[in-house]
Amino acid sequence: MISLEEAKERLFASIKTARTERVPLIHALGRICAEPISSLVDLPGFDNSAMDGYAVRADDLRSASESQPIELKVIGRIGAGETFGGIVSPGTCLRLFTGSVVPEGADAVVMQEEVHAENGAARFAETVKPFENIRLRGEDIRTGTQIADAGDLLNATRLALLAATGHSEVAVSVQPRIALLATGDELVEPGLPLGPGKIYESNRLLLASLLRSLQIKPTVLPLVPDTLEATTSTLEAAFANHEVVITTGGVSVGEFDFVKEAFTRIGGVIDHWKVAIRPGKPFVFGRLEKRFLFGLPGNPVSALVTFLVLVRPALLKMMGARECELATVGGELTAPISNPGDRRHFVRCEYKKGGVRPLGRQASHMLGSLGDANCLVDVPPATRLDAGTMVSANLF
């Protein structure tokens, strides 16, 4: 049996980063940036007003007060997106709005609530400092400043920054084509009649949903019966059109576990590991030239955990991501957790408002807790964590 860390090291050593492609920003959400990106413009691109008001020369108002207001002539207005061809000379001002270009000659903006304007003149009862209420060109980002790097996740805010700095498309890692299949004579498609000894299959939907959170749209294959011939032909067809095949079931040492033998029949090389985690000890990793097999246990909870702690990081590594692990957050246990076993236990929990609540019975066949689960807590072997203990929750 090998540690989780050793299993990850073996996976990462075998997987290479995918090729890249350029896509419009509108289609890049959730993708992994494939190259450093620099700003094409200054932000702001020009000195502009931080509010609606009047552009003035600060020196004109140096003696303004409530008892002795200063009156300036209003020589025009500038809306956002417009320019002014003249100059704000001594004794004049200009009406402008938030985002308006600050005209030549002006070096401050007085907010409109502090100005009394009528009959083409504006009266000011307070002084103003030079550059007050002005956003200066390039004060946020300068042209050439790096704003993204290879391996960055392109979320909504980063994509907005790319757009604001002049980019219309971005180089990203190509998403691997992935097929999902589940094996087992006991499995029935949801919605169909359920005969004696049969169960509804849910692993493909579970894994497809997790893959879509990585912006990967997998191919979901039909259920595979427990025969060597059916498993072999399905794997062969799946690898003909996909770089990755993820299976659930058929990876242990039972009489009807055919995934390993079927994979070797089509030319694959198998690494079959027993990983020191609970749930999810049996795990298969295989290579077929430049394509990969991930064989997960058929138990839905085991499939969930092995996908999150092994397959997901490997896929993110394949896509060139810098951060491949689940995000973690600190929280306080609302009830005790005990792990008397000799393997680290990934306990299904719900994180909410700083609290981490263990969910129901944690046996690997217990599915009732999956509905509320949104995180895993990694509990070391032979460990008890009391209520009130601060833990790291791995969010998914």
Coordinates of C-alpha atoms in Angstrom, one line a residue:
M1 CA 0.0 0.0 0.0
I2 CA 1.4 3.4 -0.9
S3 CA 0.8 6.9 0.5
L4 CA -1.4 9.4 -1.2
E5 CA 1.6 11.6 -1.7
E6 CA 3.5 8.9 -3.5
A7 CA 0.5 8.1 -5.7
K8 CA 0.3 11.8 -6.7
E9 CA 4.0 11.9 -7.4
R10 CA 3.7 8.9 -9.7
L11 CA 0.7 10.4 -11.5
F12 CA 2.4 13.8 -12.0
A13 CA 5.6 12.2 -13.3
S14 CA 3.7 10.4 -16.0
I15 CA 1.5 13.3 -17.2
K16 CA 2.6 16.1 -19.5
T17 CA 0.9 19.5 -20.1
A18 CA -1.5 19.6 -22.9
R19 CA -1.1 21.5 -26.1
T20 CA -2.5 25.1 -26.3
E21 CA -5.1 27.0 -28.3
R22 CA -6.4 30.5 -28.5
V23 CA -10.0 31.2 -27.6
P24 CA -12.1 34.4 -27.3
L25 CA -12.3 35.7 -23.7
I26 CA -16.1 35.0 -23.7
H27 CA -15.3 31.3 -24.0
A28 CA -12.3 31.2 -21.6
L29 CA -14.1 31.0 -18.2
G30 CA -12.6 28.3 -16.1
R31 CA -9.8 27.6 -18.5
I32 CA -6.1 27.6 -17.6
C33 CA -3.9 30.4 -19.0
A34 CA -1.1 29.0 -21.1
E35 CA 1.3 32.0 -21.3
P36 CA 2.2 35.2 -19.5
I37 CA 0.0 38.2 -20.4
S38 CA 0.8 41.9 -20.1
S39 CA -1.4 44.9 -20.3
L40 CA -1.7 46.5 -23.7
V41 CA -2.7 49.9 -22.2
D42 CA -2.5 52.1 -19.2
L43 CA -5.3 51.9 -16.6
P44 CA -6.7 54.5 -16.5
G45 CA -5.8 55.4 -20.0
F46 CA -6.0 59.2 -19.3
D47 CA -6.5 61.5 -16.3
N48 CA -10.2 61.4 -15.5
S49 CA -12.7 62.6 -13.0
A50 CA -13.6 60.5 -10.0
M51 CA -17.1 62.1 -9.8
D52 CA -19.6 64.4 -11.3
G53 CA -18.4 68.0 -10.7
Y54 CA -16.3 70.8 -12.1
A55 CA -12.8 70.8 -13.4
V56 CA -10.9 73.8 -12.0
R57 CA -7.4 75.2 -11.4
A58 CA -6.7 74.6 -7.7
D59 CA -4.9 77.9 -7.6
D60 CA -8.1 79.8 -8.5
L61 CA -9.7 78.6 -5.3
R62 CA -6.9 79.0 -2.9
S63 CA -8.8 81.8 -1.0
A64 CA -12.3 80.4 -1.4
S65 CA -14.4 80.3 1.8
E66 CA -18.0 80.4 3.0
S67 CA -17.8 84.1 3.6
Q68 CA -15.9 84.9 0.4
P69 CA -16.8 82.3 -2.3
I70 CA -15.0 82.4 -5.6
E71 CA -17.0 82.6 -8.8
L72 CA -15.6 81.0 -12.0
K73 CA -17.0 81.1 -15.5
V74 CA -18.4 77.8 -16.8
I75 CA -16.9 77.4 -20.4
G76 CA -18.4 74.1 -21.3
R77 CA -19.1 70.5 -20.4
I78 CA -17.5 67.1 -21.1
G79 CA -19.5 63.9 -21.0
A80 CA -17.8 60.5 -20.5
G81 CA -16.2 59.5 -23.7
E82 CA -16.0 63.1 -25.0
T83 CA -13.1 65.5 -25.2
F84 CA -12.7 69.3 -24.9
G85 CA -10.8 71.2 -27.4
G86 CA -10.1 74.3 -25.3
I87 CA -8.1 75.0 -22.1
V88 CA -9.3 75.7 -18.6
S89 CA -7.6 79.1 -18.1
P90 CA -7.5 81.2 -14.9
G91 CA -11.0 82.3 -13.8
T92 CA -12.8 79.5 -15.7
C93 CA -14.1 75.9 -15.0
L94 CA -15.7 73.1 -16.9
R95 CA -18.6 70.9 -16.1
L96 CA -17.8 67.2 -16.2
F97 CA -18.9 63.8 -15.1
T98 CA -17.5 60.6 -13.6
G99 CA -15.0 59.2 -16.1
S100 CA -14.7 62.4 -18.1
V101 CA -11.3 63.4 -19.4
V102 CA -9.8 66.1 -17.2
P103 CA -9.2 69.0 -19.7
E104 CA -5.9 70.8 -20.2
G105 CA -5.3 73.5 -17.7
A106 CA -7.4 71.9 -14.9
D107 CA -5.7 70.1 -12.0
A108 CA -8.6 69.3 -9.7
V109 CA -12.2 68.4 -9.6
V110 CA -14.8 69.8 -7.2
M111 CA -17.8 67.6 -6.6
Q112 CA -21.1 69.0 -7.8
E113 CA -22.7 69.0 -4.3
E114 CA -20.2 71.6 -3.2
V115 CA -20.8 74.0 -6.1
H116 CA -23.6 76.5 -6.7
A117 CA -24.0 77.0 -10.5
E118 CA -26.4 79.4 -12.3
N119 CA -26.4 81.7 -15.3
G120 CA -23.1 80.3 -16.8
A121 CA -21.1 80.7 -13.6
A122 CA -20.1 78.4 -10.7
R123 CA -19.5 79.6 -7.1
F124 CA -17.1 77.7 -4.9
A125 CA -17.0 78.1 -1.1
E126 CA -14.0 75.8 -0.3
T127 CA -10.4 75.3 -1.4
V128 CA -9.3 72.3 -3.3
K129 CA -6.0 70.4 -3.4
P130 CA -4.2 69.8 -6.7
F131 CA -5.2 66.4 -8.2
E132 CA -8.1 66.1 -5.8
N133 CA -10.8 63.8 -7.2
I134 CA -8.7 63.0 -10.3
R135 CA -7.8 59.4 -11.3
L136 CA -4.3 59.7 -12.8
R137 CA -3.3 57.9 -16.0
G138 CA -1.7 54.6 -15.3
E139 CA -2.1 54.8 -11.5
D140 CA -3.8 51.3 -11.5
I141 CA -1.8 49.4 -14.3
R142 CA 0.9 50.6 -16.6
T143 CA 1.3 49.3 -20.2
G144 CA 3.5 46.2 -20.1
T145 CA 2.6 45.2 -16.5
Q146 CA 2.1 41.4 -16.3
I147 CA -1.6 40.7 -15.4
A148 CA -1.7 36.9 -15.8
D149 CA 0.7 34.0 -15.9
A150 CA 0.8 30.5 -17.3
G151 CA -1.1 28.2 -15.0
D152 CA -3.5 30.9 -13.7
L153 CA -7.2 30.0 -13.5
L154 CA -9.2 32.3 -15.8
N155 CA -12.0 33.3 -13.5
A156 CA -14.6 36.0 -14.2
T157 CA -12.6 38.8 -12.6
R158 CA -9.3 38.0 -14.3
L159 CA -11.1 37.8 -17.7
A160 CA -12.6 41.2 -17.0
L161 CA -9.1 42.5 -16.4
L162 CA -7.8 41.1 -19.6
A163 CA -10.7 42.7 -21.5
A164 CA -10.1 46.1 -19.8
T165 CA -6.4 46.0 -20.8
G166 CA -7.1 45.4 -24.5
H167 CA -7.2 41.7 -25.0
S168 CA -9.9 39.9 -26.9
E169 CA -8.6 36.4 -26.8
V170 CA -6.2 34.3 -24.7
A171 CA -4.0 31.2 -25.0
V172 CA -5.3 28.3 -22.9
S173 CA -4.4 24.7 -22.4
V174 CA -6.6 22.4 -24.5
Q175 CA -9.1 20.5 -22.5
P176 CA -8.5 16.7 -22.6
R177 CA -11.2 14.6 -24.2
I178 CA -12.5 12.4 -21.5
A179 CA -14.8 9.4 -21.6
L180 CA -16.7 8.1 -18.5
L181 CA -17.8 4.5 -18.2
A182 CA -19.2 2.4 -15.4
T183 CA -19.1 -1.4 -15.3
G184 CA -21.4 -3.8 -13.5
D185 CA -24.2 -6.2 -14.2
E186 CA -26.0 -4.8 -11.2
L187 CA -26.3 -1.3 -12.6
V188 CA -29.4 0.2 -14.1
E189 CA -30.0 3.6 -15.7
P190 CA -32.0 5.9 -13.4
G191 CA -35.6 6.0 -14.4
L192 CA -35.8 2.4 -15.7
P193 CA -37.5 -0.4 -13.7
L194 CA -35.3 -1.7 -10.9
G195 CA -35.2 -5.5 -10.8
P196 CA -34.1 -7.8 -7.9
G197 CA -30.5 -7.3 -6.9
K198 CA -30.1 -4.2 -9.1
I199 CA -29.1 -0.6 -8.2
Y200 CA -29.3 2.7 -10.0
E201 CA -26.0 3.9 -11.4
S202 CA -24.9 7.4 -10.3
N203 CA -21.1 7.5 -10.6
R204 CA -21.1 8.8 -14.2
L205 CA -23.3 11.7 -13.3
L206 CA -21.2 12.5 -10.2
L207 CA -18.0 12.5 -12.2
A208 CA -19.4 14.3 -15.2
S209 CA -20.6 17.1 -12.9
L210 CA -17.2 17.4 -11.2
L211 CA -15.5 17.5 -14.6
R212 CA -17.8 20.2 -15.8
S213 CA -16.7 22.3 -12.8
L214 CA -13.3 22.1 -14.5
Q215 CA -14.9 23.2 -17.8
I216 CA -14.5 19.7 -19.2
K217 CA -17.4 18.2 -21.1
P218 CA -17.0 14.4 -20.9
T219 CA -18.5 11.7 -23.1
V220 CA -20.7 9.5 -20.9
L221 CA -20.7 6.0 -22.3
P222 CA -23.4 3.4 -21.8
L223 CA -23.2 0.9 -18.9
V224 CA -20.8 -1.9 -19.5
P225 CA -21.8 -5.5 -18.5
D226 CA -19.4 -7.6 -16.4
T227 CA -17.7 -9.5 -19.2
L228 CA -14.1 -9.3 -20.5
E229 CA -15.3 -9.0 -24.0
A230 CA -17.6 -6.1 -23.4
T231 CA -15.1 -4.3 -21.2
T232 CA -12.3 -4.7 -23.8
S233 CA -14.4 -3.5 -26.7
T234 CA -15.7 -0.5 -24.8
L235 CA -12.2 0.5 -23.7
E236 CA -10.9 0.1 -27.2
A237 CA -13.6 2.3 -28.6
A238 CA -13.3 4.9 -25.9
F239 CA -9.5 5.3 -26.3
A240 CA -9.9 5.7 -30.1
N241 CA -11.5 9.1 -29.5
H242 CA -10.4 10.2 -26.1
E243 CA -7.1 11.1 -24.3
V244 CA -8.5 10.0 -20.9
V245 CA -10.9 7.3 -19.9
I246 CA -12.2 7.2 -16.3
T247 CA -13.9 4.0 -15.2
T248 CA -15.8 3.1 -12.0
G249 CA -16.0 -0.5 -10.9
G250 CA -14.1 -3.5 -12.0
V251 CA -10.7 -2.5 -10.6
S252 CA -10.4 -4.7 -7.6
V253 CA -9.5 -8.4 -7.5
G254 CA -12.9 -9.9 -7.8
E255 CA -14.0 -12.6 -10.3
F256 CA -15.9 -10.0 -12.3
D257 CA -13.3 -7.2 -12.2
F258 CA -12.2 -7.0 -15.8
V259 CA -10.9 -3.4 -16.3
K260 CA -7.2 -4.2 -15.8
E261 CA -7.1 -7.3 -18.0
A262 CA -9.2 -5.6 -20.7
F263 CA -6.8 -2.6 -20.7
T264 CA -3.7 -4.8 -21.1
R265 CA -5.5 -6.6 -24.0
I266 CA -5.6 -3.4 -26.0
G267 CA -2.0 -2.6 -25.3
G268 CA -2.1 -0.6 -22.1
V269 CA 0.4 -0.7 -19.3
I270 CA -1.2 -0.9 -15.8
D271 CA -0.1 0.5 -12.4
H272 CA -2.5 -1.0 -9.8
W273 CA -2.1 0.7 -6.5
K274 CA -3.6 0.3 -3.1
V275 CA -3.6 3.8 -1.7
A276 CA -3.6 4.3 2.0
I277 CA -6.8 6.3 2.2
R278 CA -10.4 5.7 3.2
P279 CA -12.6 5.4 1.3
G280 CA -11.1 4.5 -2.0
K281 CA -8.1 2.1 -1.4
P282 CA -8.0 0.4 -4.8
F283 CA -6.9 2.7 -7.7
V284 CA -5.8 1.9 -11.2
F285 CA -3.6 4.1 -13.4
G286 CA -2.7 3.0 -16.9
R287 CA -0.9 4.4 -19.9
L288 CA -1.8 3.6 -23.5
E289 CA 0.9 5.5 -25.5
K290 CA 0.0 9.1 -24.7
R291 CA -3.4 8.3 -23.3
F292 CA -4.4 7.6 -19.7
L293 CA -6.8 5.3 -17.8
F294 CA -8.0 6.2 -14.3
G295 CA -9.8 3.3 -12.7
L296 CA -11.9 4.2 -9.7
P297 CA -13.8 2.0 -7.3
G298 CA -17.4 1.4 -8.0
N299 CA -18.6 2.6 -4.6
P300 CA -19.9 6.1 -5.2
V301 CA -18.3 7.6 -2.1
S302 CA -15.0 5.9 -2.9
A303 CA -15.3 7.2 -6.5
L304 CA -15.9 10.7 -5.2
V305 CA -12.9 10.7 -2.9
T306 CA -10.4 9.1 -5.3
F307 CA -11.5 11.5 -8.1
L308 CA -11.0 14.5 -5.8
V309 CA -7.7 13.6 -4.3
L310 CA -6.1 11.8 -7.3
V311 CA -7.8 12.3 -10.6
R312 CA -8.7 16.0 -10.3
P313 CA -5.1 17.1 -9.4
A314 CA -3.8 14.9 -12.3
L315 CA -6.2 16.5 -14.8
L316 CA -5.3 20.0 -13.6
K317 CA -1.6 19.2 -14.0
M318 CA -2.3 18.0 -17.5
M319 CA -4.0 21.3 -18.2
G320 CA -1.0 23.3 -16.9
A321 CA -2.6 24.6 -13.8
R322 CA -0.3 26.1 -11.1
E323 CA -2.7 25.1 -8.3
C324 CA -3.9 21.5 -8.6
E325 CA -5.3 20.9 -5.1
L326 CA -8.7 21.6 -3.7
A327 CA -9.2 24.9 -2.0
T328 CA -9.1 24.8 1.8
V329 CA -10.7 26.8 4.5
G330 CA -10.4 26.7 8.2
G331 CA -13.4 25.9 10.3
E332 CA -14.5 24.6 13.7
L333 CA -15.9 21.1 14.1
T334 CA -19.4 21.1 15.3
A335 CA -19.2 17.4 16.3
P336 CA -16.4 15.0 17.0
I337 CA -14.7 12.9 14.3
S338 CA -13.0 9.6 15.1
N339 CA -10.7 7.6 12.9
P340 CA -9.6 4.4 14.7
G341 CA -8.2 2.9 11.5
D342 CA -4.7 2.7 10.0
R343 CA -5.5 4.8 6.9
R344 CA -6.2 8.5 6.7
H345 CA -9.9 9.0 6.4
F346 CA -11.5 11.7 4.2
V347 CA -14.6 12.5 6.1
R348 CA -17.6 14.0 4.3
C349 CA -18.7 17.3 5.9
E350 CA -20.6 20.4 5.3
Y351 CA -18.8 23.7 5.7
K352 CA -21.1 26.6 6.6
K353 CA -20.5 30.0 8.3
G354 CA -17.2 28.9 9.8
G355 CA -18.5 25.6 11.1
V356 CA -17.6 22.1 9.8
R357 CA -20.4 19.5 10.3
P358 CA -19.6 15.8 9.9
L359 CA -22.4 14.3 7.9
G360 CA -24.1 11.1 9.0
R361 CA -22.5 7.7 9.1
Q362 CA -19.2 7.7 7.2
A363 CA -19.1 4.1 5.9
S364 CA -18.1 4.0 2.2
H365 CA -21.5 2.6 1.1
M366 CA -23.5 5.3 2.9
L367 CA -24.8 7.8 0.3
G368 CA -27.2 9.8 2.4
S369 CA -24.5 12.3 3.4
L370 CA -23.6 13.2 -0.2
G371 CA -26.5 15.6 -0.7
D372 CA -25.2 18.1 1.9
A373 CA -21.5 17.4 1.6
N374 CA -19.3 20.3 0.2
C375 CA -16.0 19.4 1.7
L376 CA -13.7 16.7 3.0
V377 CA -11.7 16.7 6.2
D378 CA -8.5 14.7 6.2
V379 CA -8.3 12.8 9.5
P380 CA -5.0 11.0 10.2
P381 CA -5.0 7.3 11.3
A382 CA -5.8 6.6 15.0
T383 CA -7.0 10.1 15.6
R384 CA -10.0 11.6 17.4
L385 CA -10.9 15.2 16.8
D386 CA -13.3 16.7 19.4
A387 CA -16.0 19.2 18.7
G388 CA -14.6 22.7 18.7
T389 CA -11.3 21.6 17.0
M390 CA -10.2 23.8 14.2
V391 CA -9.7 21.8 11.0
S392 CA -8.9 22.4 7.4
A393 CA -11.8 21.7 5.1
N394 CA -11.1 20.7 1.5
L395 CA -13.9 22.4 -0.5
F396 CA -15.3 20.7 -3.6

